[in-house]
Coordinates of C-alpha atoms and ligand atoms in Angstrom, one line a residue:
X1 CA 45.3 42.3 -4.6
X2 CA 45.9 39.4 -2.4
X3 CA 49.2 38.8 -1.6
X4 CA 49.9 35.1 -1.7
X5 CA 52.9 34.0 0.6
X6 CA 54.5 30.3 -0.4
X7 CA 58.1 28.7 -0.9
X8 CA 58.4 28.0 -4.9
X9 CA 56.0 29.2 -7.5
X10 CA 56.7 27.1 -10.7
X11 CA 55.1 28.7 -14.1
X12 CA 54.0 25.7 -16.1
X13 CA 52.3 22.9 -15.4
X14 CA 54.0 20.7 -18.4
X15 CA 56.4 18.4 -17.6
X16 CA 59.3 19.5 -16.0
X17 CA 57.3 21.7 -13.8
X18 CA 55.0 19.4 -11.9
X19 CA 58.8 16.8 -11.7
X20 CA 60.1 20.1 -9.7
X21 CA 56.8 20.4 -8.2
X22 CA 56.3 16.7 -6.9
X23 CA 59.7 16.5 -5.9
X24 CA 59.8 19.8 -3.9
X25 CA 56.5 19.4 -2.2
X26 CA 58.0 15.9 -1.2
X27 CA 60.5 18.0 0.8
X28 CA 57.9 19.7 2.7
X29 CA 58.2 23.2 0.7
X30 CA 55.0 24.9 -0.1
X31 CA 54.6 25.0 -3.9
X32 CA 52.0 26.5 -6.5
X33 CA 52.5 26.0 -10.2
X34 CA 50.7 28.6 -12.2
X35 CA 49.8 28.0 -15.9
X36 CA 47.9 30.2 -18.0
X37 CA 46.0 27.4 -19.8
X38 CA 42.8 26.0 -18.3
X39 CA 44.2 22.3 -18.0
X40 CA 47.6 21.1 -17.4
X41 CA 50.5 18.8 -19.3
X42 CA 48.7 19.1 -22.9
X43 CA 52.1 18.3 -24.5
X44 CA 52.4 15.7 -22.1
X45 CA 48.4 14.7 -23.5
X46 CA 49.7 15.2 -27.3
X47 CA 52.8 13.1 -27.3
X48 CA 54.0 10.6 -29.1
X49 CA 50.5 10.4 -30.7
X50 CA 48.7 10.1 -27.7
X51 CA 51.0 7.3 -26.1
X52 CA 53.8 9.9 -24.6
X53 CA 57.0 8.5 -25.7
X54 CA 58.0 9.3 -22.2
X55 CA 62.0 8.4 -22.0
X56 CA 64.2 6.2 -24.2
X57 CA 66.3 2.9 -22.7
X58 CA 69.4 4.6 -24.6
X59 CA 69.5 7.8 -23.1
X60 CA 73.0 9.9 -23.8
X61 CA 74.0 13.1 -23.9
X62 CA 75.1 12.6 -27.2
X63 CA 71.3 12.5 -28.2
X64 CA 71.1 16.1 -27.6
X65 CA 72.2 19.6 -28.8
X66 CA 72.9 22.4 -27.2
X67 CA 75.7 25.6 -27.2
X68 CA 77.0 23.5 -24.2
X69 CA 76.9 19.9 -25.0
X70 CA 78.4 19.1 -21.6
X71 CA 75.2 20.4 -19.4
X72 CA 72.7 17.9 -19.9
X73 CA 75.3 15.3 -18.5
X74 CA 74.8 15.6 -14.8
X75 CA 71.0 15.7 -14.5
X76 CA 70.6 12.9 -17.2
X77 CA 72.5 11.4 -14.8
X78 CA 71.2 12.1 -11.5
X79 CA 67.5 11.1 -12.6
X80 CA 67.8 9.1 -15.1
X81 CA 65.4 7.1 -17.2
X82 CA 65.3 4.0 -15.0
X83 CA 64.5 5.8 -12.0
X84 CA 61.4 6.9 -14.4
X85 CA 60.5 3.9 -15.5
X86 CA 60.8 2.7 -11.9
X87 CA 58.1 5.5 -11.2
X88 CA 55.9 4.6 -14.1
X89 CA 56.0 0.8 -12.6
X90 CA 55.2 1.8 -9.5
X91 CA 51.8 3.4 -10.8
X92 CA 51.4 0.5 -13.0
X93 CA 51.3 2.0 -15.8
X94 CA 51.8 -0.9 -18.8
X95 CA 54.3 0.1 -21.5
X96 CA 55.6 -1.1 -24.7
X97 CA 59.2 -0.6 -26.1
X98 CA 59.3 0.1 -30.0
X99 CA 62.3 1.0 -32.0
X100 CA 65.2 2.6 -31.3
X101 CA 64.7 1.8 -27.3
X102 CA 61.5 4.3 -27.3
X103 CA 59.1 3.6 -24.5
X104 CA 55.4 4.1 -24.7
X105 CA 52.5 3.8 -22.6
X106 CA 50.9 1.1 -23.6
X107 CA 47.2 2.5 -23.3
X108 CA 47.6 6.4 -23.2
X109 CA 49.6 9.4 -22.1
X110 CA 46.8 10.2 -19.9
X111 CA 48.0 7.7 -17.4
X112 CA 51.8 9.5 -17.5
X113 CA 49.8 13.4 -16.7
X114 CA 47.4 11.8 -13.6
X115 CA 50.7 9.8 -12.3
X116 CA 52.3 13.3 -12.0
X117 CA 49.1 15.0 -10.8
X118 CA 48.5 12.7 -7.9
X119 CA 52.1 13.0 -6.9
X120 CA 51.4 16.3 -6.8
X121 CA 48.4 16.4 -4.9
X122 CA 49.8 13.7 -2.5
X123 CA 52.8 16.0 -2.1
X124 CA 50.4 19.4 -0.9
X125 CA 51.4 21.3 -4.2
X126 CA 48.8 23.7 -5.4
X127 CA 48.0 24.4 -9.0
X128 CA 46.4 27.7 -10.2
X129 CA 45.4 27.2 -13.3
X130 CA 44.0 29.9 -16.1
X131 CA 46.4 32.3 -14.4
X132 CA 48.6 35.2 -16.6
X133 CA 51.3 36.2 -14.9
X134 CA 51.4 40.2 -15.9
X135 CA 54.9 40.8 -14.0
X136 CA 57.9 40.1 -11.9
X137 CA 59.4 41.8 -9.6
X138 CA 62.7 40.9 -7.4
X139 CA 61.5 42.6 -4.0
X140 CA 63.9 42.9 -0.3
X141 CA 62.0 40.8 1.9
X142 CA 61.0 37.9 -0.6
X143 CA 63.2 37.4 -3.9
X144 CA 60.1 37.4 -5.9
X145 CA 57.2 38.3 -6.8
X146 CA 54.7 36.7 -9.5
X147 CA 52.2 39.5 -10.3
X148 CA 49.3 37.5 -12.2
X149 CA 45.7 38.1 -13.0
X150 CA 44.5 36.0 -9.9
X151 CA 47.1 38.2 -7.3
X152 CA 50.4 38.6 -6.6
X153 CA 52.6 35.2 -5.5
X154 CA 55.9 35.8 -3.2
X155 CA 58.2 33.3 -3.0
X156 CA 61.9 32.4 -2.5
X157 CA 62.1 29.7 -5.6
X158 CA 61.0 31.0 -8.6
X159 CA 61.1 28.1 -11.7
X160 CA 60.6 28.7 -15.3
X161 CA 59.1 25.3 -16.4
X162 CA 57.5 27.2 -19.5
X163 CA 58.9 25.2 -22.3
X164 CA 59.3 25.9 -25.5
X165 CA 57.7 27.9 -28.8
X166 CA 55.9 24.6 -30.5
X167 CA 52.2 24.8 -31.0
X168 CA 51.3 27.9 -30.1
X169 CA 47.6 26.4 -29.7
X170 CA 49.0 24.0 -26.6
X171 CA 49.9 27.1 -24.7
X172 CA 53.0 28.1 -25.8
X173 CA 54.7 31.6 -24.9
X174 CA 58.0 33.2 -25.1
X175 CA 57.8 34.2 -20.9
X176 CA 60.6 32.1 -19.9
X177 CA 62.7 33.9 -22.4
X178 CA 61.5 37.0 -21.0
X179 CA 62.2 36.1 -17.6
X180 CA 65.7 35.2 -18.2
X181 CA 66.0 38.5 -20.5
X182 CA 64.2 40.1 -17.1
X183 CA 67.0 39.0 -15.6
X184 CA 70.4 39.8 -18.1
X185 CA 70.6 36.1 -18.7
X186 CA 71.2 35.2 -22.4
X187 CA 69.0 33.3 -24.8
X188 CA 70.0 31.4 -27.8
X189 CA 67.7 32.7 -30.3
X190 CA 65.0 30.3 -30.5
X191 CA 63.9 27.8 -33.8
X192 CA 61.5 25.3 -34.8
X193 CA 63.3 21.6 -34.3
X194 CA 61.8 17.9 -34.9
X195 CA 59.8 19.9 -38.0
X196 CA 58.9 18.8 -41.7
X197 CA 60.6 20.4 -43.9
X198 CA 58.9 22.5 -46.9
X199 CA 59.4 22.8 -50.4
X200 CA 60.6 25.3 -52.7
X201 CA 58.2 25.9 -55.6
X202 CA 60.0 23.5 -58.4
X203 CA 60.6 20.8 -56.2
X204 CA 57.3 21.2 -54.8
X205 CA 55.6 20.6 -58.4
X206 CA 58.0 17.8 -59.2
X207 CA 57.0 16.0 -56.0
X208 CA 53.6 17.1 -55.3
X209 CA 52.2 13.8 -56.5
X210 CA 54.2 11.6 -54.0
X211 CA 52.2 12.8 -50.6
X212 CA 52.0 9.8 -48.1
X213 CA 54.9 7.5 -50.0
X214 CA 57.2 6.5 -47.0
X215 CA 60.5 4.8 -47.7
X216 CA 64.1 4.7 -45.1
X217 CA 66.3 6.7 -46.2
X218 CA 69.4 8.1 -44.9
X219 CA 69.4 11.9 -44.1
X220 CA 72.2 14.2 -44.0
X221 CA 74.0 17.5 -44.2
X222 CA 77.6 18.5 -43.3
X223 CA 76.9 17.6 -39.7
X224 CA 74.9 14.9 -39.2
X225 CA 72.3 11.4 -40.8
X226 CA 70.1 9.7 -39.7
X227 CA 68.4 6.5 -40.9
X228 CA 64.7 6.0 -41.0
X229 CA 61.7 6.5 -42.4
X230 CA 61.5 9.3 -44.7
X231 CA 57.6 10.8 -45.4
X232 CA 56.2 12.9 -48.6
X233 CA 53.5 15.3 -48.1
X234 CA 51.8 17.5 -49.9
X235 CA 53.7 20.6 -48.4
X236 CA 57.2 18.5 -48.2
X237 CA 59.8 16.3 -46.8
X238 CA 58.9 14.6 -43.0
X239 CA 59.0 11.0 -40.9
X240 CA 61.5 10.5 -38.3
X241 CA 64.4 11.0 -40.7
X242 CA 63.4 14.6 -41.6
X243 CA 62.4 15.6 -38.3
X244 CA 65.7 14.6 -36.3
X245 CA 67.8 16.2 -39.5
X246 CA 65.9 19.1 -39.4
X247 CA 67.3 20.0 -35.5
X248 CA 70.1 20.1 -37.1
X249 CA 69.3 22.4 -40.4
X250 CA 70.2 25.4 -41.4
X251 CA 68.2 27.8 -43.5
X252 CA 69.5 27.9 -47.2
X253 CA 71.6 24.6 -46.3
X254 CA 71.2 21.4 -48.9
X255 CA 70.4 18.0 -47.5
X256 CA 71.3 14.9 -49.2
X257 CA 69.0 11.6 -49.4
X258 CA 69.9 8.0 -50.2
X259 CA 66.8 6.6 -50.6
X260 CA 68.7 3.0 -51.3
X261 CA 71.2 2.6 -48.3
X262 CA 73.9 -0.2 -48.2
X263 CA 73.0 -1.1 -51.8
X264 CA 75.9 -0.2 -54.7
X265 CA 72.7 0.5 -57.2
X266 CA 75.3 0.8 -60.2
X267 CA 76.0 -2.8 -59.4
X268 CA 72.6 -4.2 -59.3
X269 CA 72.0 -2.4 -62.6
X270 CA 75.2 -4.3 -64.7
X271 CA 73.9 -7.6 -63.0
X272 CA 70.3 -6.7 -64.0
X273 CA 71.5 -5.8 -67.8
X274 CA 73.3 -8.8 -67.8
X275 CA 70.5 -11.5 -67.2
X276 CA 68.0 -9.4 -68.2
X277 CA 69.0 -6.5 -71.2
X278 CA 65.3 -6.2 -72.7
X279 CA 64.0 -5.4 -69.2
X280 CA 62.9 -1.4 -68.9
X281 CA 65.0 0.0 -66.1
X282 CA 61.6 1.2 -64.2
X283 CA 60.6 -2.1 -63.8
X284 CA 63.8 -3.2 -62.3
X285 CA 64.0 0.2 -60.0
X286 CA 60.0 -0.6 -59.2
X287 CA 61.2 -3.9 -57.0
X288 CA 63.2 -1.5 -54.6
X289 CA 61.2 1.9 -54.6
X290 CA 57.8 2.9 -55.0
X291 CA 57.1 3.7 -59.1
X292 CA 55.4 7.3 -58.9
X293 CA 59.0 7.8 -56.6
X294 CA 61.2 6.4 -59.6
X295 CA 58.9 8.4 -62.2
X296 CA 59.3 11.9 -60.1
X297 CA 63.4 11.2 -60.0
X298 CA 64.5 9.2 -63.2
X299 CA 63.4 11.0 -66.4
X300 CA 61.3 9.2 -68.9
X301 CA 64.2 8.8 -71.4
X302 CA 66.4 6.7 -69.3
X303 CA 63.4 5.2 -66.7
X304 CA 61.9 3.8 -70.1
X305 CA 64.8 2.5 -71.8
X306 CA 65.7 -1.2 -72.1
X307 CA 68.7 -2.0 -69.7
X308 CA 71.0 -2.7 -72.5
X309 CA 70.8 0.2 -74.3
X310 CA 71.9 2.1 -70.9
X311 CA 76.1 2.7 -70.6
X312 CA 78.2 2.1 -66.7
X313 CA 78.2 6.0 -66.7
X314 CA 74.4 6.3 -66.9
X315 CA 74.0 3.5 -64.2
X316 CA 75.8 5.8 -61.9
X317 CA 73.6 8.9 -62.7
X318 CA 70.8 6.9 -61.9
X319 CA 72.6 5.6 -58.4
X320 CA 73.8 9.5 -57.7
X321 CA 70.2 10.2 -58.6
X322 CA 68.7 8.3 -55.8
X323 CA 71.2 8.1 -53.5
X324 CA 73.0 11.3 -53.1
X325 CA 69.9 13.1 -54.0
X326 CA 70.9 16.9 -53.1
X327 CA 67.7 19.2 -52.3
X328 CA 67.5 22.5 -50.9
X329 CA 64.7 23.0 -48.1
X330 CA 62.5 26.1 -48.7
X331 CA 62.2 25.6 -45.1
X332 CA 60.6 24.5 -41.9
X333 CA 56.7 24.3 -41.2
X334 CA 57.7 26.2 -38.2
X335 CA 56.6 26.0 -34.8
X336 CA 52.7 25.1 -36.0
X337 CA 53.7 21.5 -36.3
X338 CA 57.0 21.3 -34.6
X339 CA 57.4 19.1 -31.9
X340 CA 60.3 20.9 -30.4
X341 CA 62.4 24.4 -30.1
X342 CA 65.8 24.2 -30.5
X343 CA 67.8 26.9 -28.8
X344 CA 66.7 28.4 -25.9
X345 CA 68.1 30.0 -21.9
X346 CA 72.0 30.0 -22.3
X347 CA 73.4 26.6 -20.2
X348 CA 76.8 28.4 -19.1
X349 CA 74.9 31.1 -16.9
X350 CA 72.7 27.6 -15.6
X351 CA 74.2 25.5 -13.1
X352 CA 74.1 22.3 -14.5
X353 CA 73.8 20.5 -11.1
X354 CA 70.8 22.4 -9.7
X355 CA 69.4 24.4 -13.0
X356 CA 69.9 27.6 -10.5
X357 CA 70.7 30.9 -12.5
X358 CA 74.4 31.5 -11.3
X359 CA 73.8 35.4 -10.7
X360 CA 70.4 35.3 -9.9
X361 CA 70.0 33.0 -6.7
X362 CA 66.5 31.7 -6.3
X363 CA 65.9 31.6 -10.1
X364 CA 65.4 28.4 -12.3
X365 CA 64.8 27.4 -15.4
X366 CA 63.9 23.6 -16.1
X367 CA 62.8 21.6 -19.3
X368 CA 62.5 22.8 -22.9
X369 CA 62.9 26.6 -22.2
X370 CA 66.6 25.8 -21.9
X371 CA 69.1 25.3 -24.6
X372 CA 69.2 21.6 -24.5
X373 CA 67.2 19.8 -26.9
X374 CA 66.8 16.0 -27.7
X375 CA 66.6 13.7 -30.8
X376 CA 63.7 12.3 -31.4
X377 CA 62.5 9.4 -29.3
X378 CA 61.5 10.0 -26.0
X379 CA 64.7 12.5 -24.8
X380 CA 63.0 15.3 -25.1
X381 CA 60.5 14.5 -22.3
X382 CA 63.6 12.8 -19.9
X383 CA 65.2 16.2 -19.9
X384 CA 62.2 17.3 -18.7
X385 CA 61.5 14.8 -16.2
X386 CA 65.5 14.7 -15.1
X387 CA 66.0 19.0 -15.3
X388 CA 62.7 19.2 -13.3
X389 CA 63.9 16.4 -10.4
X390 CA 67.5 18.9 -10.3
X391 CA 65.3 21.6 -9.6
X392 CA 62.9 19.6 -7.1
X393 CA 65.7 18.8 -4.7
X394 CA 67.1 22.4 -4.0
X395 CA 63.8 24.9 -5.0
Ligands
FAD1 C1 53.0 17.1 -30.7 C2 54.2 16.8 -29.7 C3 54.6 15.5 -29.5 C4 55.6 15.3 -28.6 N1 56.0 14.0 -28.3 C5 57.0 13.7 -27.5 C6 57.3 12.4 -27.1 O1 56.6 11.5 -27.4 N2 58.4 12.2 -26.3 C7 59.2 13.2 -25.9 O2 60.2 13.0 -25.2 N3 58.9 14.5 -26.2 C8 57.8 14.8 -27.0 N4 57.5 16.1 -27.3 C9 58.3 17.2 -26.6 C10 57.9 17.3 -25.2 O3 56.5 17.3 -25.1 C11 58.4 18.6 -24.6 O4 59.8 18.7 -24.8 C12 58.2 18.6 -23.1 O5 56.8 18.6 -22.8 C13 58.8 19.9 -22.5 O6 58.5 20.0 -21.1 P1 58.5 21.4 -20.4 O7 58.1 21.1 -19.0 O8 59.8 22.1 -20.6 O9 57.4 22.2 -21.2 P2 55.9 21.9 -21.5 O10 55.5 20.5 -21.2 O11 55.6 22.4 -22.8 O12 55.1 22.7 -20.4 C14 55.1 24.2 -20.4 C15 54.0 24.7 -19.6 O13 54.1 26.1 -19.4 C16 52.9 26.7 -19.6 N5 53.2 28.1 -20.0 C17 53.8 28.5 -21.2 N6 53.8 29.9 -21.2 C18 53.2 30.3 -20.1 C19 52.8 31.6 -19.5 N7 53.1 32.7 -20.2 N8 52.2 31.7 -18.4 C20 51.8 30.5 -17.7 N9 52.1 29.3 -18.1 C21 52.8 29.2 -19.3 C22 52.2 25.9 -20.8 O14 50.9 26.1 -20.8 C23 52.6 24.5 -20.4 O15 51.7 23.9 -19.5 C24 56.4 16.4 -28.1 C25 56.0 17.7 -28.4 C26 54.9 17.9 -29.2 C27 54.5 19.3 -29.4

């Protein structure tokens, strides 16, 4: 088996490992990335619908979770996301701001993947693609060596750029837990985050006709809300406001839904019945919500019923009905459609500076494999991009 001498092998070419890679070949180091799929940055190809929402204007670490809430602070602001977007000018790639400060190629994530690729190639790294790596070893003379179905690579760097569990289909493994388990380093266990959320089975017939109504809503539990659009399907609850809740969700944990925010509905009802008594109290829910919405929620006796013939403590069911709706999740669609994984390599054994294992010098870890994960938006991708640049300057 040959053995292949070089400076810093990175395993994956997604995001944060061709950042490390273009920055460390910049330095002169002699770099290969392996990946075991045939083409490289498909997540990179699949976000943000095929427009890679590739940082956010807003970026904070307050946008992110993780068991260590402080790490992400230093390399979100070492490379931040104006040096990105000072990159993205500089390949001229056009871009659109939407809302929420997300920006988005304007034409497609395609131009974000070559930009990295030819900074790559213009900085000598070497990509060996369609490449398993069977096994690692921590040898005497070099720190490491990547055993893999095309031969063995040594090296002194080794980085773990293999992201996270989410669509199994893109190329996603567990190896960089492995390698930090390899290596005694902990792992937070692992779960599906920016996911729709399932039903379970009553809920799922009661709202099985509403599939493709969308309407903001605000989205809670104990711990956190978020207002935006809120999506039915036909298997449950998604749209930005279930996906960023659901980071934050807990199996067997209620959420709570106010599908009417900033209006006091028991209000607008006594005015209603006022100037209008004779008026059915569908038609007067139908102006704010869509009606198959108000027929799954209100019950026919009271959705039916003239406005007058309705009392102040029925007006407030009707408002607790649709704006502290409670529902228990069944549960997540799981990493099939999620767009991230929440948990992850434990921060405190990570330095936060250089993304170096503290007791393993030589080892990295960079992007999603860690435990830092981001809202929705366009974070997710800057800890990539800034995690990755950490790495690039020390590998
Ligand atoms: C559908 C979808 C849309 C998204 N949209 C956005 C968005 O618009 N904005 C945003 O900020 N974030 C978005 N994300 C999240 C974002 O894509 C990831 O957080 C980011 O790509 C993580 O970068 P990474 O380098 O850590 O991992 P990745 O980009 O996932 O790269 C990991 C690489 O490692 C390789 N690999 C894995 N296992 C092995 C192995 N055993 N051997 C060799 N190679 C291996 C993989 O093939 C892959 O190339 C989206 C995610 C998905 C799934």
């Amino acid at each position: 088996m040959p053995n292949l001498p070089t400076d810093v092998v990175i395993i994956g070419a997604g995001a944060s490992g061709l950042m490390c890679a273009m920055q460390a070949g910049r330095r002169g180091r002699r770099i290969v990335v392996v990946d075991h799929a045939k083409t490289p940055g498909r997540k990179i190809l699949m976000s943000g619908g095929g427009r890679c929402n590739f940082t956010n204007r807003e970026i904070d670490a307050a946008h992110y979770l993780s068991h260590n809430p402080h790490f992400c602070k230093s390399a979100l602001s070492r490379y931040t996301q104006w040096d990105f977007i000072e990159l993205v000018n500089q390949h001229r790639i056009a871009y659109v701001e939407r809302d929420h400060g997300q920006l988005f190629c304007a034409d497609s994530a395609r131009q974000i993947l070559d930009m990295l690729l030819s900074e790559c190639a213009q900085a000598g790294v070497s990509l060996s693609l369609d490449t398993r790596v069977k096994k690692i070893e921590a040898s005497m003379d070099h720190p490491f060596a990547v055993h893999t179905n095309r031969g063995a690579f040594t090296c002194h760097s080794l980085v773990a750029a293999t992201g996270g569990l989410s669509i199994p289909g893109a190329g996603a493994s567990p190896l960089g837990y492995e390698i930090a388990r390899q290596f005694a380093i902990p792992v937070h266990p692992p779960r599906a985050g920016l996911v729709p959320l399932t039903l379970q089975a009553t809920d799922k017939t009661i709202l099985s006709g509403l599939s493709g109504i969308a309407v903001e809503a605000v989205v809670s539990n104990p711990r956190q809300c978020f207002r935006e659009n809120m999506l039915f399907t036909h298997r449950g609850l998604s749209g930005p406001a279930v996906l960023q809740l659901s980071s934050y969700w807990q199996p067997g944990e209620p959420i709570t839904i106010d599908l009417l925010p900033d209006m006091d509905l028991a209000a607008v009802l006594k005015a209603h019945q006022q100037r209008n008594p004779q008026r059915k109290t569908k038609s007067v829910l139908a102006a704010f919500l869509p009606k198959r919405l108000v027929a799954a929620l209100i019950p026919p006796a009271i959705a039916e019923r003239p406005l007058q013939h309705l009392s102040h403590q029925q007006f407030r069911q009707i408002a607790t009905q649709l704006q502290q709706w409670t529902l228990k999740p069944g549960g997540t669609e799981g990493y099939r459609t999620a767009e991230v994984t929440v948990g992850g390599v434990d921060c405190d054994a990570i330095s936060s500076k250089t993304m170096q294992a503290r007791r393993v010098p030589g080892l990295f870890f960079t992007g999603e494999v860690l435990d830092v994960t981001g809202w929705l938006g366009g974070y997710n991708l800057q800890w990539a991009w800034s995690s990755g640049w950490c790495a690039g300057q020390v590998v």
